[in-house]
Every structure is written in structure tokens, then in C-alpha cells.
PDB file of C-alpha atoms in Angstrom:
ATOM      1  CA  MET A 820     -12.769 -20.448 -22.009  1.00 94.00           C
ATOM      2  CA  LYS A 821     -14.283 -17.148 -23.244  1.00 96.00           C
ATOM      3  CA  LEU A 822     -14.978 -14.396 -20.540  1.00 96.00           C
ATOM      4  CA  LYS A 823     -18.590 -14.018 -21.700  1.00 95.00           C
ATOM      5  CA  GLU A 824     -19.108 -17.856 -21.328  1.00 96.00           C
ATOM      6  CA  ILE A 825     -17.651 -17.723 -17.900  1.00 97.00           C
ATOM      7  CA  ALA A 826     -19.825 -14.846 -16.921  1.00 97.00           C
ATOM      8  CA  HIS A 827     -22.828 -16.899 -18.200  1.00 97.00           C
ATOM      9  CA  GLU A 828     -21.865 -19.991 -16.391  1.00 97.00           C
ATOM     10  CA  LEU A 829     -21.283 -18.279 -13.009  1.00 98.00           C
ATOM     11  CA  ASN A 830     -24.352 -15.962 -13.554  1.00 98.00           C
ATOM     12  CA  LEU A 831     -22.219 -12.897 -13.110  1.00 98.00           C
ATOM     13  CA  ARG A 832     -23.702  -9.451 -13.409  1.00 98.00           C
ATOM     14  CA  GLU A 833     -21.884  -7.353 -16.129  1.00 97.00           C
ATOM     15  CA  LEU A 834     -21.114  -3.843 -14.881  1.00 98.00           C
ATOM     16  CA  THR A 835     -19.165  -2.552 -17.870  1.00 97.00           C
ATOM     17  CA  PRO A 836     -21.251  -3.208 -21.035  1.00 95.00           C
ATOM     18  CA  GLU A 837     -19.550  -0.251 -22.733  1.00 94.00           C
ATOM     19  CA  VAL A 838     -16.120  -1.909 -22.895  1.00 94.00           C
ATOM     20  CA  PRO A 839     -15.449  -2.463 -26.618  1.00 88.00           C
ATOM     21  CA  GLY A 840     -15.637  -6.054 -28.019  1.00 82.00           C
ATOM     22  CA  ASP A 841     -18.168  -8.789 -26.708  1.00 79.00           C
ATOM     23  CA  ALA A 842     -16.030 -10.259 -23.900  1.00 84.00           C
ATOM     24  CA  SER A 843     -15.078 -13.037 -26.228  1.00 88.00           C
ATOM     25  CA  VAL A 844     -11.490 -12.869 -24.914  1.00 92.00           C
ATOM     26  CA  GLU A 845     -10.063 -16.165 -23.877  1.00 94.00           C
ATOM     27  CA  LEU A 846      -9.212 -16.548 -20.165  1.00 96.00           C
ATOM     28  CA  VAL A 847      -6.970 -19.299 -18.884  1.00 96.00           C
ATOM     29  CA  SER A 848      -5.831 -17.986 -15.515  1.00 98.00           C
ATOM     30  CA  GLY A 849      -7.176 -16.283 -12.448  1.00 98.00           C
ATOM     31  CA  HIS A 850      -6.208 -14.703  -9.125  1.00 98.00           C
ATOM     32  CA  ALA A 851      -7.998 -14.093  -5.946  1.00 98.00           C
ATOM     33  CA  SER A 852      -6.737 -11.667  -3.276  1.00 97.00           C
ATOM     34  CA  ASP A 853      -7.845  -8.528  -1.195  1.00 95.00           C
ATOM     35  CA  LEU A 854      -4.191  -7.466  -0.777  1.00 93.00           C
ATOM     36  CA  LEU A 855      -3.494  -5.367  -3.776  1.00 93.00           C
ATOM     37  CA  SER A 856       0.245  -5.333  -3.446  1.00 90.00           C
ATOM     38  CA  GLU A 857       0.110  -8.956  -3.663  1.00 93.00           C
ATOM     39  CA  VAL A 858      -2.142  -8.761  -6.809  1.00 95.00           C
ATOM     40  CA  LEU A 859       0.699  -6.556  -8.307  1.00 93.00           C
ATOM     41  CA  THR A 860       3.213  -9.158  -7.750  1.00 93.00           C
ATOM     42  CA  ASN A 861       1.241 -12.447  -8.453  1.00 95.00           C
ATOM     43  CA  ALA A 862      -1.660 -11.969 -10.787  1.00 97.00           C
ATOM     44  CA  PRO A 863      -0.961 -13.546 -14.213  1.00 97.00           C
ATOM     45  CA  SER A 864      -1.297 -11.153 -17.111  1.00 97.00           C
ATOM     46  CA  GLY A 865      -4.610 -11.437 -18.907  1.00 96.00           C
ATOM     47  CA  SER A 866      -6.181 -13.116 -15.802  1.00 97.00           C
ATOM     48  CA  VAL A 867      -9.472 -12.605 -13.970  1.00 98.00           C
ATOM     49  CA  LEU A 868      -9.197 -11.146 -10.551  1.00 98.00           C
ATOM     50  CA  VAL A 869     -11.646 -12.123  -7.792  1.00 98.00           C
ATOM     51  CA  THR A 870     -11.827  -9.641  -4.919  1.00 98.00           C
ATOM     52  CA  THR A 871     -14.190  -7.999  -2.396  1.00 97.00           C
ATOM     53  CA  LEU A 872     -12.349  -4.607  -2.630  1.00 95.00           C
ATOM     54  CA  VAL A 873     -14.171  -1.919  -4.714  1.00 95.00           C
ATOM     55  CA  HIS A 874     -11.728   0.982  -4.311  1.00 92.00           C
ATOM     56  CA  MET A 875     -10.213   2.828  -7.321  1.00 94.00           C
ATOM     57  CA  ASN A 876      -6.929   1.131  -6.461  1.00 94.00           C
ATOM     58  CA  VAL A 877      -8.327  -2.176  -7.744  1.00 96.00           C
ATOM     59  CA  ILE A 878      -8.486  -0.577 -11.287  1.00 97.00           C
ATOM     60  CA  ALA A 879      -5.064   0.937 -11.070  1.00 96.00           C
ATOM     61  CA  VAL A 880      -3.566  -2.345  -9.950  1.00 96.00           C
ATOM     62  CA  SER A 881      -5.489  -4.216 -12.652  1.00 97.00           C
ATOM     63  CA  VAL A 882      -4.108  -1.744 -15.284  1.00 96.00           C
ATOM     64  CA  ASN A 883      -0.565  -2.255 -13.868  1.00 95.00           C
ATOM     65  CA  ALA A 884      -0.797  -6.011 -13.712  1.00 96.00           C
ATOM     66  CA  SER A 885      -2.652  -6.357 -16.993  1.00 96.00           C
ATOM     67  CA  VAL A 886      -5.600  -8.039 -15.494  1.00 97.00           C
ATOM     68  CA  ALA A 887      -8.316  -8.553 -18.071  1.00 97.00           C
ATOM     69  CA  ALA A 888     -11.465  -8.706 -15.882  1.00 98.00           C
ATOM     70  CA  VAL A 889     -12.462  -8.201 -12.231  1.00 98.00           C
ATOM     71  CA  VAL A 890     -15.201 -10.189 -10.448  1.00 98.00           C
ATOM     72  CA  PHE A 891     -16.394  -8.517  -7.200  1.00 98.00           C
ATOM     73  CA  ALA A 892     -17.479 -11.143  -4.804  1.00 98.00           C
ATOM     74  CA  SER A 893     -19.973 -11.274  -1.862  1.00 97.00           C
ATOM     75  CA  GLY A 894     -22.177  -8.584  -3.258  1.00 97.00           C
ATOM     76  CA  ALA A 895     -19.506  -5.866  -3.441  1.00 97.00           C
ATOM     77  CA  ILE A 896     -20.279  -3.183  -5.968  1.00 97.00           C
ATOM     78  CA  PRO A 897     -17.835  -0.297  -6.950  1.00 96.00           C
ATOM     79  CA  ASP A 898     -19.209   3.076  -7.223  1.00 95.00           C
ATOM     80  CA  GLU A 899     -19.873   4.859 -10.598  1.00 97.00           C
ATOM     81  CA  VAL A 900     -16.464   6.670 -10.753  1.00 95.00           C
ATOM     82  CA  VAL A 901     -14.647   3.439 -10.330  1.00 96.00           C
ATOM     83  CA  ARG A 902     -16.868   1.585 -12.776  1.00 98.00           C
ATOM     84  CA  ARG A 903     -16.388   4.285 -15.461  1.00 97.00           C
ATOM     85  CA  LYS A 904     -12.681   4.400 -15.012  1.00 97.00           C
ATOM     86  CA  ALA A 905     -12.476   0.527 -15.521  1.00 97.00           C
ATOM     87  CA  ALA A 906     -14.578   0.922 -18.693  1.00 97.00           C
ATOM     88  CA  GLU A 907     -12.228   3.590 -19.946  1.00 96.00           C
ATOM     89  CA  GLU A 908      -9.220   1.307 -19.334  1.00 96.00           C
ATOM     90  CA  GLY A 909     -10.944  -1.547 -21.043  1.00 96.00           C
ATOM     91  CA  ILE A 910     -11.318  -3.739 -18.018  1.00 97.00           C
ATOM     92  CA  TRP A 911     -14.424  -5.792 -17.706  1.00 98.00           C
ATOM     93  CA  LEU A 912     -16.077  -5.655 -14.364  1.00 98.00           C
ATOM     94  CA  TYR A 913     -18.558  -8.239 -13.029  1.00 98.00           C
ATOM     95  CA  ALA A 914     -20.481  -8.627  -9.693  1.00 98.00           C
ATOM     96  CA  SER A 915     -21.573 -11.697  -7.901  1.00 98.00           C
ATOM     97  CA  GLU A 916     -23.498 -12.444  -4.641  1.00 98.00           C
ATOM     98  CA  GLU A 917     -21.304 -15.613  -4.165  1.00 98.00           C
ATOM     99  CA  SER A 918     -18.273 -15.613  -2.011  1.00 98.00           C
ATOM    100  CA  THR A 919     -14.728 -15.341  -3.219  1.00 98.00           C
ATOM    101  CA  PHE A 920     -14.270 -19.133  -2.333  1.00 98.00           C
ATOM    102  CA  ASN A 921     -17.338 -20.268  -4.361  1.00 98.00           C
ATOM    103  CA  ILE A 922     -16.383 -18.194  -7.340  1.00 98.00           C
ATOM    104  CA  VAL A 923     -12.836 -19.385  -7.454  1.00 98.00           C
ATOM    105  CA  GLY A 924     -14.002 -22.976  -7.118  1.00 98.00           C
ATOM    106  CA  ARG A 925     -16.388 -22.538 -10.142  1.00 98.00           C
ATOM    107  CA  LEU A 926     -13.446 -20.901 -12.087  1.00 98.00           C
ATOM    108  CA  TYR A 927     -11.217 -23.813 -11.363  1.00 98.00           C
ATOM    109  CA  GLU A 928     -13.889 -26.286 -12.469  1.00 98.00           C
ATOM    110  CA  LEU A 929     -14.121 -24.355 -15.716  1.00 97.00           C
ATOM    111  CA  GLY A 930     -10.404 -24.891 -16.356  1.00 97.00           C
ATOM    112  CA  LEU A 931      -8.844 -21.701 -15.065  1.00 97.00           C
ATOM    113  CA  ARG A 932      -5.684 -21.918 -13.002  1.00 97.00           C
ATOM    114  CA  GLY A 933      -3.728 -19.623 -10.747  1.00 97.00           C
ATOM    115  CA  ARG A 934      -0.111 -18.791 -10.768  1.00 94.00           C
ATOM    116  CA  HIS A 935       2.037 -21.781  -9.836  1.00 88.00           C
ATOM    117  CA  ALA A 936       4.743 -21.490  -7.048  1.00 80.00           C
TER     118      ALA A 936
ATOM    119  CA  MET B1263       1.828  -4.385   1.570  1.00 85.00           C
ATOM    120  CA  ARG B1264       1.776  -6.578   4.531  1.00 85.00           C
ATOM    121  CA  GLU B1265       3.494  -4.251   7.016  1.00 92.00           C
ATOM    122  CA  LEU B1266       3.248  -0.617   7.804  1.00 95.00           C
ATOM    123  CA  SER B1267       6.981  -0.236   7.678  1.00 94.00           C
ATOM    124  CA  LEU B1268       6.947  -1.074   3.991  1.00 94.00           C
ATOM    125  CA  HIS B1269       4.485   1.919   3.547  1.00 96.00           C
ATOM    126  CA  ILE B1270       6.831   4.016   5.577  1.00 96.00           C
ATOM    127  CA  LEU B1271       9.714   2.991   3.400  1.00 94.00           C
ATOM    128  CA  ASP B1272       7.737   3.916   0.275  1.00 94.00           C
ATOM    129  CA  LEU B1273       6.794   7.344   1.786  1.00 95.00           C
ATOM    130  CA  VAL B1274      10.474   8.098   2.596  1.00 95.00           C
ATOM    131  CA  GLU B1275      11.402   7.171  -1.056  1.00 93.00           C
ATOM    132  CA  ASN B1276       8.762   9.825  -1.975  1.00 93.00           C
ATOM    133  CA  SER B1277      10.413  12.296   0.165  1.00 95.00           C
ATOM    134  CA  VAL B1278      13.835  11.524  -1.357  1.00 94.00           C
ATOM    135  CA  ARG B1279      12.417  12.042  -4.741  1.00 92.00           C
ATOM    136  CA  ALA B1280      10.884  15.339  -3.724  1.00 94.00           C
ATOM    137  CA  GLY B1281      14.405  16.517  -2.908  1.00 95.00           C
ATOM    138  CA  ALA B1282      14.360  16.353   0.923  1.00 96.00           C
ATOM    139  CA  SER B1283      17.442  16.377   2.880  1.00 96.00           C
ATOM    140  CA  PHE B1284      15.612  15.692   6.190  1.00 96.00           C
ATOM    141  CA  VAL B1285      12.850  13.233   6.816  1.00 97.00           C
ATOM    142  CA  LEU B1286      11.083  12.736  10.179  1.00 97.00           C
ATOM    143  CA  VAL B1287       9.141   9.564  10.874  1.00 96.00           C
ATOM    144  CA  THR B1288       6.880   9.646  13.892  1.00 96.00           C
ATOM    145  CA  VAL B1289       5.154   6.442  15.176  1.00 95.00           C
ATOM    146  CA  VAL B1290       2.985   6.918  18.298  1.00 95.00           C
ATOM    147  CA  GLU B1291       1.016   4.204  19.874  1.00 93.00           C
ATOM    148  CA  ASN B1292      -1.773   5.266  22.373  1.00 94.00           C
ATOM    149  CA  PRO B1293      -3.353   2.176  23.885  1.00 93.00           C
ATOM    150  CA  LYS B1294      -5.700   4.322  26.060  1.00 94.00           C
ATOM    151  CA  LYS B1295      -7.216   5.965  22.998  1.00 95.00           C
ATOM    152  CA  ASP B1296      -6.734   2.896  20.925  1.00 96.00           C
ATOM    153  CA  LEU B1297      -4.889   4.789  18.246  1.00 97.00           C
ATOM    154  CA  LEU B1298      -1.856   4.375  16.260  1.00 97.00           C
ATOM    155  CA  ARG B1299      -0.493   7.456  14.532  1.00 97.00           C
ATOM    156  CA  ILE B1300       2.262   7.453  11.862  1.00 97.00           C
ATOM    157  CA  VAL B1301       3.584  10.727  10.376  1.00 98.00           C
ATOM    158  CA  VAL B1302       6.149  10.960   7.611  1.00 97.00           C
ATOM    159  CA  GLU B1303       7.300  14.564   6.863  1.00 98.00           C
ATOM    160  CA  ASP B1304      10.119  16.164   5.165  1.00 97.00           C
ATOM    161  CA  ASN B1305      11.715  19.510   3.876  1.00 97.00           C
ATOM    162  CA  GLY B1306      11.273  18.513   0.278  1.00 96.00           C
ATOM    163  CA  SER B1307       9.422  20.355  -2.525  1.00 95.00           C
ATOM    164  CA  GLY B1308       5.979  19.329  -1.224  1.00 94.00           C
ATOM    165  CA  LEU B1309       2.962  18.533  -3.374  1.00 92.00           C
ATOM    166  CA  SER B1310       2.566  20.198  -6.797  1.00 89.00           C
ATOM    167  CA  VAL B1311      -1.116  19.191  -6.912  1.00 91.00           C
ATOM    168  CA  ALA B1312      -4.092  19.238  -4.559  1.00 91.00           C
ATOM    169  CA  PRO B1313      -3.876  16.353  -1.976  1.00 91.00           C
ATOM    170  CA  VAL B1314      -7.069  14.831  -3.418  1.00 90.00           C
ATOM    171  CA  ALA B1315      -5.191  14.523  -6.790  1.00 91.00           C
ATOM    172  CA  ALA B1316      -2.085  13.078  -5.110  1.00 92.00           C
ATOM    173  CA  LEU B1317      -4.212  10.244  -3.623  1.00 92.00           C
ATOM    174  CA  ASP B1318      -5.602   9.375  -7.005  1.00 92.00           C
ATOM    175  CA  PRO B1319      -4.005   5.942  -7.890  1.00 93.00           C
ATOM    176  CA  PHE B1320      -3.670   7.185 -11.548  1.00 93.00           C
ATOM    177  CA  TYR B1321      -1.562  10.124 -10.396  1.00 90.00           C
ATOM    178  CA  THR B1322       2.227   9.716 -10.586  1.00 89.00           C
ATOM    179  CA  THR B1323       5.224  12.086 -10.837  1.00 85.00           C
ATOM    180  CA  LYS B1324       7.315   9.297 -12.367  1.00 84.00           C
ATOM    181  CA  SER B1325       7.675   9.650 -16.146  1.00 83.00           C
ATOM    182  CA  GLY B1326       6.711   6.523 -18.156  1.00 83.00           C
ATOM    183  CA  LYS B1327       4.385   5.154 -15.468  1.00 85.00           C
ATOM    184  CA  ARG B1328       0.529   5.306 -15.591  1.00 83.00           C
ATOM    185  CA  THR B1329      -0.166   4.661 -12.025  1.00 89.00           C
ATOM    186  CA  GLY B1330       1.139   5.838  -8.739  1.00 87.00           C
ATOM    187  CA  LEU B1331       0.011   3.430  -6.059  1.00 92.00           C
ATOM    188  CA  GLY B1332       2.121   4.210  -3.010  1.00 91.00           C
ATOM    189  CA  LEU B1333      -0.005   6.795  -1.265  1.00 94.00           C
ATOM    190  CA  SER B1334      -3.332   5.137  -2.550  1.00 94.00           C
ATOM    191  CA  LEU B1335      -2.369   1.778  -1.096  1.00 94.00           C
ATOM    192  CA  PHE B1336      -1.261   3.311   2.124  1.00 96.00           C
ATOM    193  CA  ARG B1337      -4.616   5.127   2.405  1.00 95.00           C
ATOM    194  CA  SER B1338      -6.443   1.744   1.827  1.00 94.00           C
ATOM    195  CA  SER B1339      -4.411   0.163   4.555  1.00 94.00           C
ATOM    196  CA  VAL B1340      -5.154   2.927   7.023  1.00 97.00           C
ATOM    197  CA  GLU B1341      -8.878   3.012   6.072  1.00 95.00           C
ATOM    198  CA  GLN B1342      -9.250  -0.644   6.490  1.00 93.00           C
ATOM    199  CA  ALA B1343      -8.126  -0.137  10.140  1.00 95.00           C
ATOM    200  CA  GLY B1344     -10.793   2.419  10.753  1.00 96.00           C
ATOM    201  CA  GLY B1345      -8.408   5.306  10.215  1.00 98.00           C
ATOM    202  CA  GLN B1346      -7.725   8.302   7.880  1.00 97.00           C
ATOM    203  CA  LEU B1347      -4.871   9.692   5.942  1.00 97.00           C
ATOM    204  CA  VAL B1348      -4.182  13.411   5.756  1.00 97.00           C
ATOM    205  CA  LEU B1349      -1.775  15.224   3.530  1.00 97.00           C
ATOM    206  CA  ARG B1350      -0.630  18.709   4.741  1.00 96.00           C
ATOM    207  CA  ARG B1351       2.215  20.989   4.634  1.00 95.00           C
ATOM    208  CA  SER B1352       4.972  20.069   7.204  1.00 97.00           C
ATOM    209  CA  GLU B1353       6.598  22.516   9.509  1.00 96.00           C
ATOM    210  CA  PHE B1354       9.847  21.471   7.984  1.00 97.00           C
ATOM    211  CA  GLY B1355       8.606  23.067   4.679  1.00 96.00           C
ATOM    212  CA  GLY B1356       7.697  20.021   2.639  1.00 97.00           C
ATOM    213  CA  LEU B1357       4.958  17.476   2.743  1.00 97.00           C
ATOM    214  CA  ALA B1358       3.567  15.657   5.902  1.00 98.00           C
ATOM    215  CA  VAL B1359       1.585  12.482   5.432  1.00 98.00           C
ATOM    216  CA  GLU B1360      -0.289  11.708   8.613  1.00 98.00           C
ATOM    217  CA  ALA B1361      -2.195   8.525   9.239  1.00 98.00           C
ATOM    218  CA  THR B1362      -4.187   7.744  12.286  1.00 98.00           C
ATOM    219  CA  MET B1363      -5.890   4.307  12.716  1.00 97.00           C
ATOM    220  CA  GLN B1364      -7.393   2.089  15.316  1.00 97.00           C
ATOM    221  CA  LEU B1365      -4.620   0.327  17.140  1.00 95.00           C
ATOM    222  CA  SER B1366      -6.598  -2.813  18.012  1.00 94.00           C
ATOM    223  CA  HIS B1367      -8.549  -3.054  14.686  1.00 94.00           C
ATOM    224  CA  VAL B1368      -8.759  -6.578  13.522  1.00 92.00           C
ATOM    225  CA  ASP B1369      -7.622  -5.568   9.972  1.00 92.00           C
ATOM    226  CA  ARG B1370      -4.763  -3.282  11.047  1.00 94.00           C
ATOM    227  CA  ILE B1371      -1.533  -4.704   9.447  1.00 93.00           C
ATOM    228  CA  PRO B1372       1.438  -4.911  11.852  1.00 91.00           C
ATOM    229  CA  LEU B1373       4.227  -2.324  12.017  1.00 90.00           C
ATOM    230  CA  GLY B1374       6.723  -4.854  10.860  1.00 89.00           C
ATOM    231  CA  ASP B1375      10.494  -4.598  10.877  1.00 87.00           C
ATOM    232  CA  ILE B1376      11.082  -0.867  11.211  1.00 86.00           C
ATOM    233  CA  ALA B1377      14.700  -1.366  12.009  1.00 86.00           C
ATOM    234  CA  ALA B1378      15.185  -2.940   8.594  1.00 88.00           C
ATOM    235  CA  THR B1379      13.285  -0.151   6.909  1.00 88.00           C
ATOM    236  CA  VAL B1380      15.257   2.623   8.481  1.00 87.00           C
ATOM    237  CA  SER B1381      18.608   0.832   7.851  1.00 87.00           C
ATOM    238  CA  SER B1382      17.762   0.310   4.226  1.00 88.00           C
ATOM    239  CA  VAL B1383      17.318   4.029   3.811  1.00 86.00           C
ATOM    240  CA  ALA B1384      20.582   4.704   5.703  1.00 84.00           C
ATOM    241  CA  CYS B1385      22.256   2.306   3.224  1.00 83.00           C
ATOM    242  CA  THR B1386      20.848   3.635  -0.039  1.00 83.00           C
ATOM    243  CA  ASP B1387      20.008   7.296   0.546  1.00 82.00           C
ATOM    244  CA  GLN B1388      22.921   8.663   2.427  1.00 79.00           C
ATOM    245  CA  ASP B1389      22.257  12.201   1.559  1.00 84.00           C
ATOM    246  CA  VAL B1390      19.066  12.104   3.496  1.00 91.00           C
ATOM    247  CA  ASP B1391      19.123  12.488   7.209  1.00 93.00           C
ATOM    248  CA  LEU B1392      16.313  10.292   8.542  1.00 94.00           C
ATOM    249  CA  CYS B1393      15.025  10.845  11.978  1.00 94.00           C
ATOM    250  CA  CYS B1394      12.646   8.397  13.773  1.00 93.00           C
ATOM    251  CA  LEU B1395      10.649   9.025  16.889  1.00 93.00           C
ATOM    252  CA  PHE B1396       8.679   6.153  18.474  1.00 91.00           C
ATOM    253  CA  ARG B1397       6.480   6.680  21.386  1.00 89.00           C
ATOM    254  CA  VAL B1398       4.444   4.089  23.254  1.00 84.00           C
ATOM    255  CA  GLU B1399       2.503   5.884  26.215  1.00 78.00           C
ATOM    256  CA  ARG B1400       5.234   7.777  28.030  1.00 78.00           C
ATOM    257  CA  ARG B1401       8.167   5.750  26.768  1.00 82.00           C
ATOM    258  CA  GLU B1402      10.005   7.265  23.802  1.00 86.00           C
ATOM    259  CA  CYS B1403      12.978   6.621  21.738  1.00 87.00           C
ATOM    260  CA  ILE B1404      14.624   8.794  18.969  1.00 91.00           C
ATOM    261  CA  VAL B1405      17.052   7.574  16.279  1.00 90.00           C
ATOM    262  CA  ARG B1406      18.742   9.911  13.938  1.00 92.00           C
ATOM    263  CA  ILE B1407      20.946   8.549  11.195  1.00 90.00           C
ATOM    264  CA  SER B1408      23.282  11.551  10.962  1.00 90.00           C
ATOM    265  CA  GLU B1409      24.036  11.085  14.725  1.00 90.00           C
ATOM    266  CA  ILE B1410      24.762   7.345  14.345  1.00 88.00           C
ATOM    267  CA  VAL B1411      27.031   8.147  11.435  1.00 87.00           C
ATOM    268  CA  LYS B1412      28.947  10.526  13.456  1.00 88.00           C
ATOM    269  CA  GLU B1413      29.616   7.852  16.221  1.00 87.00           C
ATOM    270  CA  LEU B1414      31.265   5.692  13.475  1.00 87.00           C
ATOM    271  CA  PRO B1415      34.947   5.998  12.552  1.00 88.00           C
ATOM    272  CA  ILE B1416      35.415   8.002   9.341  1.00 86.00           C
ATOM    273  CA  ALA B1417      36.845   4.866   7.636  1.00 84.00           C
ATOM    274  CA  LYS B1418      33.807   2.854   8.451  1.00 80.00           C
ATOM    275  CA  ARG B1419      31.175   5.345   7.099  1.00 81.00           C
ATOM    276  CA  GLY B1420      30.234   3.024   4.070  1.00 81.00           C
ATOM    277  CA  GLY B1421      26.584   2.116   3.232  1.00 81.00           C
ATOM    278  CA  LEU B1422      26.552  -1.299   4.682  1.00 85.00           C
ATOM    279  CA  ALA B1423      28.338  -0.406   7.905  1.00 86.00           C
ATOM    280  CA  ILE B1424      26.019   2.487   8.418  1.00 86.00           C
ATOM    281  CA  ALA B1425      22.984   0.353   7.806  1.00 86.00           C
ATOM    282  CA  ARG B1426      24.227  -2.278  10.271  1.00 87.00           C
ATOM    283  CA  GLN B1427      24.894   0.384  12.903  1.00 87.00           C
ATOM    284  CA  VAL B1428      21.528   2.012  12.359  1.00 85.00           C
ATOM    285  CA  SER B1429      19.695  -1.355  12.652  1.00 86.00           C
ATOM    286  CA  GLU B1430      21.591  -2.353  15.833  1.00 87.00           C
ATOM    287  CA  THR B1431      20.906   1.100  17.484  1.00 86.00           C
ATOM    288  CA  ILE B1432      17.300   1.018  16.750  1.00 84.00           C
ATOM    289  CA  LYS B1433      16.795  -2.575  18.054  1.00 82.00           C
ATOM    290  CA  ALA B1434      18.705  -1.595  21.206  1.00 84.00           C
ATOM    291  CA  ARG B1435      16.891   1.652  21.804  1.00 82.00           C
ATOM    292  CA  LEU B1436      13.452   0.334  20.880  1.00 76.00           C
ATOM    293  CA  GLY B1437      13.614  -2.530  23.259  1.00 70.00           C
ATOM    294  CA  THR B1438      10.290  -2.961  24.954  1.00 53.00           C
ATOM    295  CA  VAL B1439       8.906   0.008  22.950  1.00 58.00           C
ATOM    296  CA  GLU B1440       9.034  -2.017  19.724  1.00 52.00           C
ATOM    297  CA  ALA B1441       7.719  -5.233  21.279  1.00 52.00           C
ATOM    298  CA  GLU B1442       4.384  -3.681  21.800  1.00 51.00           C
ATOM    299  CA  LEU B1443       3.840  -2.278  18.426  1.00 51.00           C
TER     300      LEU B1443
END
């Protein structure tokens, strides 16, 4: 499913409109974690990451793990420096008031899958 | 990282890359003040940039890498336990990384297997003399790799034998000190 369709379905707030392209990238996988070393190891390349962390480390880890987009759950919002760095790196950021659990549930319903053991 | 000892291992590896021949790891638990303090310091080349730059997850000294996450992830772990991380010059001439956090904080990750951490350094970085000081209230234990190596017969001073000896010595000396961390 296309990222922009996912954003629409989940009513996500787009934080990085300046990222080139119109978020028409196809997403098939996702990952949810608030432990970034675990994200580094387990997040599938090209996936969407759901987290409540808003530190610059989230962006660095996303670059390292080739995460395509990040959804900040539970109303978490990164500051402007973090947001701008993500845009510079071409990573789409979205925000939601929903919990990680509910967001992941919806993503699963839409056909996205996590890494298999 | 799920354990503080893995962060300590990462910092010691930084010290090794900074050309250190001596590294001191200090772990102090203070239940009365509800504090856990971890200091990793060395006699290496120290920082070539300002501390704030070294803590940037997009700063690295490794060529071919775009991110340097070791210090940044350690800072996150410390801050999520209500603490703070300070980088300063060590009295040994190199860098001191000092973390202080709330011992009882619900988000503080456990210290983990410090014996395994120290013995892996003993095994892989034999040119570095690692010294560890653990203190819980008034009880204290010090383990120094060079002293443990000296106790071994010369023929047995290989990497694995040293690592095993270091691990056993730490476990024996830590005893109840480790059990509380």
C-alpha cells in the first residue's frame, strides 16, 4: 500500500511535507519499538517505524536501518531540529494521537507485516 | 541496548580506538541518594570536537559511516532513567564519560553481565589495561586486567585463558556487590 494512502486511512498528520515525492512509495512492512538498538537490528529496510521516541537518535537509526517513514504515536511530536533533519534525509514523519498498539493494529489490517522470527 | 554493561563495552571500544592504553570503569551505586553513577575514562587522545558535537548521532570518527550512535544511545538510556551524561577531560589525560541516573527509576535498564563485558575486552584488546571499580555503599571491589594476567603462568596468557580468569575473578570479588546492582 502507498504511504500516502496509509497516512490517509490512519488520519496521520504529515510533519515533513518538504520531502521530495508525494509519499507514493509502496510499503509492505513495519516495525514498532521504543528501543532503538532493537530497531537497528530488526526493522525491515523500507519499512514504517512506529515509536513514541522523538529524539534525534530516531532519525539516525532510521537512516542506518533504511526506514522509509516514522509514525510518532500517542501524541509525541519531535522538535523542529529533528523534523528538519528527517526531511533532509528524505524520511517521512507522521504524528498520531493514537497509541502504538492501535496504529500497529491498523497497519496490520492494511496488509503491512513485521519481520518474521 | 538492553543492559548498561553493553553501553560500557561500547565506550571502552571508543577508548581503544582513541589509542588508550588504560581505561578505568567506575560503577557506584548509592541507594541512600537513589543514584547510579557510571564513569568510563581513559588516557587516550580525547575528543577532537566539542562535547555537544560528539553527542550528535550524525557525528562519527569512523570512515565510511554516516552515523555514530554509541554515545547518543547511551545518553538516551541515561536520560530515560532521569539522569544526565557529561563528557569531560579525564585526570588520566583522555576522555571521561560520566553518567548519573536514578537508581530506582522504572525505566533504568539493568547493569547486566559486567563480568562478560570486561572479560570480552580482556580477550580482544590485550594491549589495553582495563581497571574496574565497583562500589555499593561502603563495599568496594577493584579488578584490574593487568594484575589478573600477572597471576597467570606465562604459557597461559592467551586471550581465552585471560578472559576466563578475568570473568571468574570479577564474579568472585563482586559477590554480593554485584547481586544488588
